Coordinates of C-alpha atoms in Angstrom, one line a residue:
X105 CA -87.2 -118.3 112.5
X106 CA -87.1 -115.4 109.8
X107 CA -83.1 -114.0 109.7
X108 CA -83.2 -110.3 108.6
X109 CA -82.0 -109.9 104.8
X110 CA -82.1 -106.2 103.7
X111 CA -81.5 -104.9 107.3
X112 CA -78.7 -107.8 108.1
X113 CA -76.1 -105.1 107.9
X114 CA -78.0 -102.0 109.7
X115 CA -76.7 -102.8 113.3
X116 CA -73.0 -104.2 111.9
X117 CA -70.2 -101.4 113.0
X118 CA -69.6 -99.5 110.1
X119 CA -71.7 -101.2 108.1
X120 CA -71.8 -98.0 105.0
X121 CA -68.6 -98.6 104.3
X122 CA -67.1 -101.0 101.5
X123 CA -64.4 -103.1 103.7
X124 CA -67.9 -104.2 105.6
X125 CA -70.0 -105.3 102.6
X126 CA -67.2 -106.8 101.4
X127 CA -66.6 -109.1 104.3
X128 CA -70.3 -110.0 104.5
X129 CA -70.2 -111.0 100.4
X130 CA -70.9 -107.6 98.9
X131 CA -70.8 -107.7 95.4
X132 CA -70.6 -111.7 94.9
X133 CA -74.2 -111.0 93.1
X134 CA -72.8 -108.5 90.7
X135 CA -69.8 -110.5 90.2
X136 CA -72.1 -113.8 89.4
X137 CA -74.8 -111.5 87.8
X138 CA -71.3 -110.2 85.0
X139 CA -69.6 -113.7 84.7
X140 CA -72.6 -115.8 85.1
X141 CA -75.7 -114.5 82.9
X142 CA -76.9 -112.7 80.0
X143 CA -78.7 -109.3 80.7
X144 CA -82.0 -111.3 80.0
X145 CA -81.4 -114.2 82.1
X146 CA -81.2 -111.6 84.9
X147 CA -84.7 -110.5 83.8
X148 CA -85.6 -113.8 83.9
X149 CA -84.7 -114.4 87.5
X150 CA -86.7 -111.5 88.7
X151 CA -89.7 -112.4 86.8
X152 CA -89.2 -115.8 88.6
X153 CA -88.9 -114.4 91.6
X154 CA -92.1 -112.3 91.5
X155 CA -90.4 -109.6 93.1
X156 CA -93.1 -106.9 93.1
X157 CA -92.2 -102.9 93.2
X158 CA -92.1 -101.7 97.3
X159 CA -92.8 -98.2 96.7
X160 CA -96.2 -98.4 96.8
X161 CA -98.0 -99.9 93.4
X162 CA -96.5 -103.3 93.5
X163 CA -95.9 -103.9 89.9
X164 CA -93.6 -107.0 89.1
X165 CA -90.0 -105.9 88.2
X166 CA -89.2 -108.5 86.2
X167 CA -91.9 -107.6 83.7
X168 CA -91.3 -103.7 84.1
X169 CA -87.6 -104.4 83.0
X170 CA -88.7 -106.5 80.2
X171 CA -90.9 -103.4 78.6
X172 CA -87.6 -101.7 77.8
X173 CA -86.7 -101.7 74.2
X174 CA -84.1 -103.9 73.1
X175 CA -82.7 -101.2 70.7
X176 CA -83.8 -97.8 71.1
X177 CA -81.4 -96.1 69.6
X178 CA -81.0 -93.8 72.6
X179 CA -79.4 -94.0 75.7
X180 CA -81.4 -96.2 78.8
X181 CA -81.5 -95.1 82.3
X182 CA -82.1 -96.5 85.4
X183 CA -83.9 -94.3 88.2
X184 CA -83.8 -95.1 91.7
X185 CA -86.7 -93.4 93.7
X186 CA -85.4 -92.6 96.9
X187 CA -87.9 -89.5 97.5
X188 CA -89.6 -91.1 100.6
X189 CA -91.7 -88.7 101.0
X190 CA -94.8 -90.8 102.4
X191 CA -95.7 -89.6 105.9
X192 CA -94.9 -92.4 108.4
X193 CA -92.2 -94.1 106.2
X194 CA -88.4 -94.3 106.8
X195 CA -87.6 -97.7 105.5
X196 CA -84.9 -96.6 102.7
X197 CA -83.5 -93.9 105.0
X198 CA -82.0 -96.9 107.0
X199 CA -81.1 -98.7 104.1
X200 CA -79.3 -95.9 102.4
X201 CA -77.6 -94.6 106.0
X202 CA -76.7 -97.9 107.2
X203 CA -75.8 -100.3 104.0
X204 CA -75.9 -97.8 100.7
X205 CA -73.7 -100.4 98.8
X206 CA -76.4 -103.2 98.9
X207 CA -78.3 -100.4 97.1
X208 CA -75.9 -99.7 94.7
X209 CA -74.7 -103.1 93.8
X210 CA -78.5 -103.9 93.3
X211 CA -78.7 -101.0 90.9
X212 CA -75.5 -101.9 89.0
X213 CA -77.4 -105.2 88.4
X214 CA -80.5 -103.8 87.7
X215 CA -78.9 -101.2 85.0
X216 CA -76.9 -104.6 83.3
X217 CA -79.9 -106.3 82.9
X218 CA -81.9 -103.4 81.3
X219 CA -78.6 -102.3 79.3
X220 CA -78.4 -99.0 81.1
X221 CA -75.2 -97.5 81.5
X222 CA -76.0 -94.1 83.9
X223 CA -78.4 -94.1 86.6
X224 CA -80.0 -91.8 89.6
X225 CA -80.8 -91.7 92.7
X226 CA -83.1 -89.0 93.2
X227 CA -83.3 -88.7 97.1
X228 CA -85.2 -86.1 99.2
X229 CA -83.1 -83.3 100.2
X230 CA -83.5 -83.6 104.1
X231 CA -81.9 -86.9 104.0
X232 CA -78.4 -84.9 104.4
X233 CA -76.7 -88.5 106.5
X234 CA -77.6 -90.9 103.7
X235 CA -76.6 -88.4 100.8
X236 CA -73.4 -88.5 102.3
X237 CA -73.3 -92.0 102.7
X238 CA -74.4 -92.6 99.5
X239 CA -71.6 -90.4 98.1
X240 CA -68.8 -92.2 100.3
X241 CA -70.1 -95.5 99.2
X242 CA -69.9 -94.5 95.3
X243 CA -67.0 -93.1 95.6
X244 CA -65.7 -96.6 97.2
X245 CA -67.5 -98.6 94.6
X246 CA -65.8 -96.8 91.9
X247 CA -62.6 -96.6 93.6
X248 CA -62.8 -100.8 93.4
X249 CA -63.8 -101.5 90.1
X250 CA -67.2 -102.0 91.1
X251 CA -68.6 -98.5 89.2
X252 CA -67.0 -97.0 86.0
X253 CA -65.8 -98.7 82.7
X254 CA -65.4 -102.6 82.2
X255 CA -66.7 -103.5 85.6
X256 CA -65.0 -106.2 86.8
X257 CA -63.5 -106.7 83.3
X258 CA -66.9 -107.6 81.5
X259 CA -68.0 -104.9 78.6
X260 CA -70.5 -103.5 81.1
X261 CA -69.7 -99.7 82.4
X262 CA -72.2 -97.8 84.7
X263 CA -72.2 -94.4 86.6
X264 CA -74.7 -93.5 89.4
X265 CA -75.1 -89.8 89.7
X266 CA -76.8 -88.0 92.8
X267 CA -79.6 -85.6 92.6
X268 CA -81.6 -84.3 95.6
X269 CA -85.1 -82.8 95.9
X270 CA -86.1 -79.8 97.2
X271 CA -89.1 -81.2 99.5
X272 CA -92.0 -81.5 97.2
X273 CA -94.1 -84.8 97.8
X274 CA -95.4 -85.0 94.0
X275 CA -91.8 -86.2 93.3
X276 CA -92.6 -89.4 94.9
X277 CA -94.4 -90.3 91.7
X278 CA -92.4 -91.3 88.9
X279 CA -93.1 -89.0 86.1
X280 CA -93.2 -86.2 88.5
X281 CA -89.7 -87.3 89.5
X282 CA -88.4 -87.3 86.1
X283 CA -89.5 -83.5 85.1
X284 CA -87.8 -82.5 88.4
X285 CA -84.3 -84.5 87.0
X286 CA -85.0 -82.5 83.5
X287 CA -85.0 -79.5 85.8
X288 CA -88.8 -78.8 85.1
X289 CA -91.3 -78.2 87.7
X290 CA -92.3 -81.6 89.2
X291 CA -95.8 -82.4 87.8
X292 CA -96.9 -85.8 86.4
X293 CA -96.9 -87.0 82.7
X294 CA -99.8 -87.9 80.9
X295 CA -99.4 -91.6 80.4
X296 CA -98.6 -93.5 78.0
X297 CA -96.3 -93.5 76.8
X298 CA -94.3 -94.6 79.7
X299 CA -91.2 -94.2 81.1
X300 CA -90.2 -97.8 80.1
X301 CA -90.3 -96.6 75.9
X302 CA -90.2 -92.9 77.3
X303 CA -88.6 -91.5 80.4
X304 CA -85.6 -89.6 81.2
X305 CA -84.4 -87.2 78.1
X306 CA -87.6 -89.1 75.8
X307 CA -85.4 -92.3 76.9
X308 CA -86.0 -95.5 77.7
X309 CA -86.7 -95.4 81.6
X310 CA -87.2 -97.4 84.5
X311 CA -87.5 -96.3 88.0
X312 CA -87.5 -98.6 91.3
X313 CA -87.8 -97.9 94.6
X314 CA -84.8 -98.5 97.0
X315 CA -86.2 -101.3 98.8
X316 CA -86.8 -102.8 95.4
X317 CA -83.5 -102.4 94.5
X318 CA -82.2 -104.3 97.5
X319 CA -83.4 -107.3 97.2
X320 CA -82.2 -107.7 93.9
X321 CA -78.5 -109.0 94.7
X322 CA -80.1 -111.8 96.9
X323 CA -82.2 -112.9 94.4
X324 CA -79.5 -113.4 91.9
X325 CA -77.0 -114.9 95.0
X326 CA -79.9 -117.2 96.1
X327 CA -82.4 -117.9 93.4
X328 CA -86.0 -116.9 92.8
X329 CA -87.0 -119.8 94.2
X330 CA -85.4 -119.0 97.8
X331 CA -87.4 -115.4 97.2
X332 CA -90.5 -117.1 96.4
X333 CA -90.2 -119.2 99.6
X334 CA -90.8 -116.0 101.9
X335 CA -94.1 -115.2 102.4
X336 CA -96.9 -115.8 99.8
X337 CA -96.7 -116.7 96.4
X338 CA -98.1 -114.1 94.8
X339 CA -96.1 -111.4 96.8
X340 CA -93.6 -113.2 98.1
X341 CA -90.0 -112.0 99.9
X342 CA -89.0 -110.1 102.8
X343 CA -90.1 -107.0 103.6
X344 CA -89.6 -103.3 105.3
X345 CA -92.6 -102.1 107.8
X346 CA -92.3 -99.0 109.4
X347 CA -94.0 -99.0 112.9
X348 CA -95.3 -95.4 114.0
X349 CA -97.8 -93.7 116.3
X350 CA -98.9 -94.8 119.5
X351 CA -97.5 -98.0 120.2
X352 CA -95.2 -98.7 122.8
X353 CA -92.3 -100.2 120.3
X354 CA -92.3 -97.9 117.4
X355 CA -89.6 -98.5 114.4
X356 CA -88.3 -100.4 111.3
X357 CA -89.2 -104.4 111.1
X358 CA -88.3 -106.4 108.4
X359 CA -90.3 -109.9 108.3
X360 CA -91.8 -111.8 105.6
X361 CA -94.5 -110.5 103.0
X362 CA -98.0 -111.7 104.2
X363 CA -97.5 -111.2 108.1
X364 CA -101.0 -110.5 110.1
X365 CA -101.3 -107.4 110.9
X366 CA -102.4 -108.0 114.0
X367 CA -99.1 -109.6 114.8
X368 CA -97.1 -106.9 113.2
X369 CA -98.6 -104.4 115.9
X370 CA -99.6 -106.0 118.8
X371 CA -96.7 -108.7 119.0
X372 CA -93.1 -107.4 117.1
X373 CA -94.5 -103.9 118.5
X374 CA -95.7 -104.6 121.5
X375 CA -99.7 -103.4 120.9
X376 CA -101.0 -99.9 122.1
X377 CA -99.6 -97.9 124.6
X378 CA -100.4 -98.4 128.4
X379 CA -104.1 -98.4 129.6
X380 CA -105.0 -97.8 126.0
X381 CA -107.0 -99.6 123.1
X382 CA -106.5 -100.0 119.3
X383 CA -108.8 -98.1 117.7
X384 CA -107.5 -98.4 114.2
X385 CA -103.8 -98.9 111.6
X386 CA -102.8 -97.1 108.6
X387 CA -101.0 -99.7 107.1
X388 CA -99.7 -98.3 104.0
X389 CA -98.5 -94.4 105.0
X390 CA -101.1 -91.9 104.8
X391 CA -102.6 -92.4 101.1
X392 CA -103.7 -96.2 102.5
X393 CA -107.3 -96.0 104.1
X394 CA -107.3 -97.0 107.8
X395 CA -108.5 -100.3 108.8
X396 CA -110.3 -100.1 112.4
X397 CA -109.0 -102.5 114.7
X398 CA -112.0 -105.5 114.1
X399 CA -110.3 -105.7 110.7
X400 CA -106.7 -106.4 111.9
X401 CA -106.4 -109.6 111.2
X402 CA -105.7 -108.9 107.4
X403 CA -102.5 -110.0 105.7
X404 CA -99.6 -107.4 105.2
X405 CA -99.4 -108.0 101.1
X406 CA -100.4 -106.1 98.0
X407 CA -103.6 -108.3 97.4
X408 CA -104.9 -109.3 101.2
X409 CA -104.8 -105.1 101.6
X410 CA -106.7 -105.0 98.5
X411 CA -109.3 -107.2 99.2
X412 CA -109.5 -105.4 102.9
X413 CA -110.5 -101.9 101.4
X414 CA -106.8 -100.4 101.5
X415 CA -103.1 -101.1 100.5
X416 CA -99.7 -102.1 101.2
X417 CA -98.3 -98.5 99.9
X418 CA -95.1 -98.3 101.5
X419 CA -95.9 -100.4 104.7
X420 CA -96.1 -97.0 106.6
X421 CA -97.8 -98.8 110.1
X422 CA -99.5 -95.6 111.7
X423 CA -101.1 -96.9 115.0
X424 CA -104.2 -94.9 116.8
X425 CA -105.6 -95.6 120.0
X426 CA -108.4 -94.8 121.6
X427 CA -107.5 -91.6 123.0
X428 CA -107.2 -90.0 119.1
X429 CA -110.0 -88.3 117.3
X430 CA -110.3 -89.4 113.7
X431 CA -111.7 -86.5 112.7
X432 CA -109.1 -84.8 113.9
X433 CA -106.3 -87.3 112.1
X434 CA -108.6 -87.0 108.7
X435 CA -108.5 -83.4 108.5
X436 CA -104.6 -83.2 109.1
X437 CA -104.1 -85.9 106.4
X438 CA -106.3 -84.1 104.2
X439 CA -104.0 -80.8 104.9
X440 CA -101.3 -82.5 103.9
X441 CA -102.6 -83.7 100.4
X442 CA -104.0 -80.4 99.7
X443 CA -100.3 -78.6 100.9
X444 CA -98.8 -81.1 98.6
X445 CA -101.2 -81.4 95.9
X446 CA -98.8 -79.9 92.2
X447 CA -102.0 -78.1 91.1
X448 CA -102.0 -79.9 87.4
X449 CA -105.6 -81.4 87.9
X450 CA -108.3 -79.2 88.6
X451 CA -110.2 -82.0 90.9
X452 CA -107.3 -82.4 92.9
X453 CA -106.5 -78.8 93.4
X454 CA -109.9 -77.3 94.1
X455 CA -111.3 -80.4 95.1
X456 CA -108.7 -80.8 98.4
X457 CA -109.3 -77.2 99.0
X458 CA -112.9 -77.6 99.6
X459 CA -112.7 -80.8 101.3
X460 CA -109.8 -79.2 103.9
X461 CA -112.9 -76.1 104.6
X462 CA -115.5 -78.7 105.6
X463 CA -113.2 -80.9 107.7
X464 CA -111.8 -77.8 109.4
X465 CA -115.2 -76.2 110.3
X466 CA -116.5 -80.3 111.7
X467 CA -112.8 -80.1 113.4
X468 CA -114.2 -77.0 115.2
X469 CA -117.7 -77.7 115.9
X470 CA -118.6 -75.8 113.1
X471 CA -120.5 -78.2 110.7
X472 CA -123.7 -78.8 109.5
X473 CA -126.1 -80.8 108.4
X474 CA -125.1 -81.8 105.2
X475 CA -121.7 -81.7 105.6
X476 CA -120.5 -85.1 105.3
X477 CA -122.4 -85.5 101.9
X478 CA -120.8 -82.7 100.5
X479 CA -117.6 -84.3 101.6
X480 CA -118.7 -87.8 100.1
X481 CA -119.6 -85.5 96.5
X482 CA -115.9 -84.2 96.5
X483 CA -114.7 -87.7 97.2
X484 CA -116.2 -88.4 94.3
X485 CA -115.0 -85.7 91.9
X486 CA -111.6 -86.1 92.7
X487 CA -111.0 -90.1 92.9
X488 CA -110.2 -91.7 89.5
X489 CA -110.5 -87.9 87.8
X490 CA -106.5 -87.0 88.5
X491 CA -102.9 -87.5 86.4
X492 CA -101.4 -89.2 89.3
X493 CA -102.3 -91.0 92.9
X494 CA -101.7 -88.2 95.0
X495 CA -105.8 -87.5 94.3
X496 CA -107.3 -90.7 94.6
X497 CA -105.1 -91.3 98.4
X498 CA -106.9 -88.6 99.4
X499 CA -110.6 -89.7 98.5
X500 CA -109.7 -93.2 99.7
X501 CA -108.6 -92.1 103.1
X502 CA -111.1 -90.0 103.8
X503 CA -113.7 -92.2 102.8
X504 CA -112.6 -95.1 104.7
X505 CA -112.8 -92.5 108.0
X506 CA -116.6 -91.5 107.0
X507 CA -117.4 -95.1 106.2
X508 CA -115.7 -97.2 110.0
X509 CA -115.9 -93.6 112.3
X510 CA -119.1 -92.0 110.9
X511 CA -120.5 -91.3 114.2
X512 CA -117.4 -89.2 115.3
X513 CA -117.8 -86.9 112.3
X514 CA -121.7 -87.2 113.0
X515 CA -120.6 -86.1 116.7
X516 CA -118.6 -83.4 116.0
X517 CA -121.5 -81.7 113.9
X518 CA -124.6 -82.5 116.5
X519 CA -122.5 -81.7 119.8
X520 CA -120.6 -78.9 118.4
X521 CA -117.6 -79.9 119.5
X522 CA -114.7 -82.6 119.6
X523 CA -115.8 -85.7 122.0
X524 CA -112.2 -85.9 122.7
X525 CA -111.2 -83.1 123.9

């Protein structure tokens, strides 16, 4: 039977604070990562582990790490990406709310290893429970030696500062996140170079997600080869899914890489809601293209999604029955895009515009013939045509709605109205 590891402290009493880490062996990783290894034998554990990024592109860590200069001549940084901004996600909410310091031990050995000695957590604004914890559990950290100068009497000295957004989804992606720390407007960078040679300040940069930050003490305390024995081997470990929408037992599992999805919904969440049917899963928050229910038997890692048509993302599980209109579901996800689209790339930001006055007039009974063509074209103009992802999520969504619900959208236009309503 799989026991919990990220989440093992979310139900503890008073599991935020430092007294309970403690107890439960807080901070033996950081302890073993100081007295133990070299900052590249820490790298060298997480490339053996083949711990991949959770925050949606599923890059290896170990590698990123390793693009960092040795000497730079400037100052390194370590950001932590705690925007969560994806619809349907709340998986490093919990974390920070419930067990911040397994965050922050995992970015005290992440910044050793990359010879960092400041780092941020640039969380979403609305998270106001979690920046407070996250301040209270700094605070502790430092109080004990575990933050500040000569950490636990090595040479190593780190500081993690907090900095909160202001709401914008474009901050989600990386270089976006970075002009918003430099107090610019949050657009993304034209890459490369990247933030690994230049980030932060023109600094070497590396940013992780939370959840990817996390499992990082249990790899050093355990071994990559405990890591690698959870779940498949090329995306192996545990891992956060957040279960939304209608199903009858909505909310955070945590299971190993590579579960069915299938299994995710209909058993750990108990399937669909009463006298309904699955009709189709987001599986990755709202940028991952829906996989209709005769396609549920895929894998829940990086390259299974892949192969399926879709992705991982940031294992945001949206569930639809039968009693939900897709066209309906496309158009607000399309909204979305367009309300949070930065406006850098012209395909993105007149391309979502047009797409958001077709699906509205289908939505209505409105369309024509012709319609779904046109919106095919834009798909077209915007996917692979944008700085960042924010463009392509789009396309890819709505695509994968035309391509397995056609005949809704084809419904819509000949009946004048929505079958479902």
């Amino acid at each position: 039977m799989f026991e919990p590891v990220l989440l093992r402290n979310v139900d503890v009493p008073n599991g935020h604070l430092l007294s309970t880490y403690e107890a439960g062996g807080g901070y033996q990783a950081l302890t073993k990562a100081l007295r133990e290894h070299t900052p590249d034998e820490i790298i060298d554990l997480v490339k053996k582990s083949n711990l991949r990024g959770r925050g949606g592109a599923g890059f290896p860590t170990g590698a990123k790490w390793s693009f960092v200069p040795k000497r730079a001549g400037k100052p390194k940084y370590l950001c932590c990406n705690a925007d969560e901004g994806e619809p349907g996600t709340f998986k490093d909410r919990i974390i920070m709310e419930r067990d911040p310091h397994q965050l922050i031990e995992g970015m005290a050995i992440s910044a050793y290893a990359i010879g960092a000695e400041t780092a941020y957590v640039y969380i979403r604004g609305e998270y106001t429970l979690a920046i407070c914890r996250l301040e209270r559990a700094i605070a502790e950290a430092h109080a004990k030696g575990y933050l500040g100068t000569r950490i636990l009497g090595s040479n190593f000295s780190f500081v993690v500062h907090i900095h909160c957004g202001a709401g914008a989804y474009i901050c989600g992606e990386e270089t976006a996140m970075l002009d918003s720390l430099e107090g610019k407007r949050a657009q993304p960078r034209l890459k490369p170079p990247f933030p690994a040679v230049e980030g932060l300040y023109a600094s070497p940069t590396v940013i992780n997600n939370v959840e990817t930050l996390a499992c990082v003490p249990h790899i050093v305390e355990r071994g990559p080869d405990w890591f690698r024995g959870i779940g498949p081997d090329k995306s192996p470990g545990p891992k956060l899914y957040c279960l939304s929408g209608q199903v009858r037992k909505p909310g955070l599992y945590e299971l190993p890489m590579g579960i069915p999805l299938r299994e995710l919904v209909e058993d750990c969440a108990g399937g669909p809601l009463p006298g309904r049917k699955l009709k189709a899963v987001i599986p990755g928050g709202v940028s991952a293209p829906l996989i209709p229910e005769r396609g549920l038997d895929v894998r829940m890692d990086f390259d299974s999604l892949a192969a399926a048509g879709s992705m991982l993302g940031s294992a945001g599980v949206i569930v639809i029955d039968d009693s939900t209109c897709v066209v309906k579901v496309a158009t607000r996800i399309i909204e979305f895009f367009h309300h949070e689209s930065c406006g850098k790339c012209t395909p993105c930001r007149e391309g979502l515009n047009w797409v958001v006055k077709v699906l509205r007039r289908v939505e209505a009974g409105q369309g024509a013939p012709g319609d779904l063509e046109q919106l095919e074209a834009l798909c077209k103009g915007i996917f692979g045509n944008t700085f960042c992802a924010l463009g392509d999520g789009a396309a890819m969504g709505l695509r994968a709605a035309l391509a397995h619900f056609e005949h809704e959208f084809v419904a819509h236009i000949e009946e004048r109205r929505c079958p479902f309503h």
